[in-house]
């Protein structure tokens, strides 16, 4: 087998474990549903057993996901973006683009809170661009403390201390663009996915 195939197969077990836990299914429950023994499922998730089509098909049916999702295969020919929210730092990032490298687009949602948070500015390499879709955004960049209503945009160098939050405790929706460095800082994206 070539090294690329080994990497793909090695990633299947952790992906299966994460999917099972995300769905709140026990190994015993999964064994009953798929007719695959609990020990085989455990060894598959831990990487002690290689994934085969015979094992993956019942799992794909049970989880109601394409087989490609279980093995992490890149989508080909389908221009649609399959939105899978990422929750980080109390915010929700919905990826709107999938290109490796370059700029990545996200819809970012800052959930409503009983009271606005106090800013905790951060820095990292890169540049961010954002556009407020809904709510009132509080943007702190360096010494500037701004409130942006829907329809306003901002761009700033992220090596300056910066923070984004709700100006009034209400929900805020943004369109946001990150370069690779900003992406790693905000959503800890896996560059191999």
mmCIF file of N, CA and C in Angstrom, residues 7 15 19 35 45 59-60 70 83 89 91 95 110 130 132 139 148 158 162 164 178 181-183:
data_model
loop_
_atom_site.group_PDB
_atom_site.id
_atom_site.type_symbol
_atom_site.label_atom_id
_atom_site.label_comp_id
_atom_site.label_asym_id
_atom_site.label_seq_id
_atom_site.Cartn_x
_atom_site.Cartn_y
_atom_site.Cartn_z
ATOM 1 N N UNK A 7 -2.318 6.568 5.450
ATOM 2 C CA UNK A 7 -2.790 7.735 6.211
ATOM 3 C C UNK A 7 -4.314 7.776 6.261
ATOM 4 N N UNK A 15 -12.141 8.744 13.371
ATOM 5 C CA UNK A 15 -13.337 9.373 12.787
ATOM 6 C C UNK A 15 -14.588 8.592 13.192
ATOM 7 N N UNK A 19 -17.662 9.985 15.574
ATOM 8 C CA UNK A 19 -19.028 9.972 15.054
ATOM 9 C C UNK A 19 -19.963 9.218 16.001
ATOM 10 N N UNK A 35 -24.810 -5.507 13.260
ATOM 11 C CA UNK A 35 -24.476 -6.932 13.220
ATOM 12 C C UNK A 35 -22.969 -7.160 13.086
ATOM 13 N N UNK A 45 -12.163 1.106 15.800
ATOM 14 C CA UNK A 45 -12.055 2.480 16.293
ATOM 15 C C UNK A 45 -10.670 2.778 16.865
ATOM 16 N N UNK A 59 -21.892 0.571 8.867
ATOM 17 C CA UNK A 59 -21.692 1.767 9.685
ATOM 18 C C UNK A 59 -22.221 3.009 8.962
ATOM 19 N N UNK A 60 -21.946 3.102 7.665
ATOM 20 C CA UNK A 60 -22.446 4.233 6.871
ATOM 21 C C UNK A 60 -23.975 4.241 6.874
ATOM 22 N N UNK A 70 -16.933 8.598 5.964
ATOM 23 C CA UNK A 70 -16.267 7.724 6.937
ATOM 24 C C UNK A 70 -14.775 7.611 6.668
ATOM 25 N N UNK A 83 -22.173 22.066 4.843
ATOM 26 C CA UNK A 83 -21.928 22.877 6.021
ATOM 27 C C UNK A 83 -21.900 22.026 7.286
ATOM 28 N N UNK A 89 -14.455 28.581 21.237
ATOM 29 C CA UNK A 89 -14.424 29.830 22.012
ATOM 30 C C UNK A 89 -15.825 30.402 22.236
ATOM 31 N N UNK A 91 -18.265 30.385 20.199
ATOM 32 C CA UNK A 91 -18.837 30.863 18.940
ATOM 33 C C UNK A 91 -19.010 29.697 17.980
ATOM 34 N N UNK A 95 -18.265 26.721 7.943
ATOM 35 C CA UNK A 95 -17.393 26.892 6.782
ATOM 36 C C UNK A 95 -18.192 27.070 5.500
ATOM 37 N N UNK A 110 -22.134 34.592 16.947
ATOM 38 C CA UNK A 110 -21.834 34.846 18.354
ATOM 39 C C UNK A 110 -23.179 34.726 19.078
ATOM 40 N N UNK A 130 -14.381 41.160 7.868
ATOM 41 C CA UNK A 130 -15.684 40.713 8.339
ATOM 42 C C UNK A 130 -16.779 41.657 7.859
ATOM 43 N N UNK A 132 -20.939 42.414 8.952
ATOM 44 C CA UNK A 132 -21.993 42.124 9.919
ATOM 45 C C UNK A 132 -23.301 41.866 9.174
ATOM 46 N N UNK A 139 -16.292 45.391 18.179
ATOM 47 C CA UNK A 139 -14.983 45.044 17.638
ATOM 48 C C UNK A 139 -13.942 45.901 18.334
ATOM 49 N N UNK A 148 -20.363 47.871 15.345
ATOM 50 C CA UNK A 148 -20.739 47.778 13.938
ATOM 51 C C UNK A 148 -22.152 47.210 13.823
ATOM 52 N N UNK A 158 -4.279 41.164 12.130
ATOM 53 C CA UNK A 158 -4.512 40.418 13.362
ATOM 54 C C UNK A 158 -3.281 40.337 14.263
ATOM 55 N N UNK A 162 -6.934 42.055 19.192
ATOM 56 C CA UNK A 162 -8.300 42.235 18.704
ATOM 57 C C UNK A 162 -9.247 41.271 19.407
ATOM 58 N N UNK A 164 -13.744 40.121 19.197
ATOM 59 C CA UNK A 164 -15.077 40.279 18.626
ATOM 60 C C UNK A 164 -16.098 39.761 19.625
ATOM 61 N N UNK A 178 -10.769 34.463 6.726
ATOM 62 C CA UNK A 178 -9.502 34.255 7.415
ATOM 63 C C UNK A 178 -8.473 33.797 6.406
ATOM 64 N N UNK A 181 -3.317 31.551 8.691
ATOM 65 C CA UNK A 181 -2.930 31.746 10.090
ATOM 66 C C UNK A 181 -4.147 32.036 10.962
ATOM 67 N N UNK A 182 -5.050 32.883 10.487
ATOM 68 C CA UNK A 182 -6.258 33.199 11.248
ATOM 69 C C UNK A 182 -7.141 31.984 11.413
ATOM 70 N N UNK A 183 -7.212 31.169 10.366
ATOM 71 C CA UNK A 183 -8.006 29.953 10.422
ATOM 72 C C UNK A 183 -7.508 29.046 11.538
#
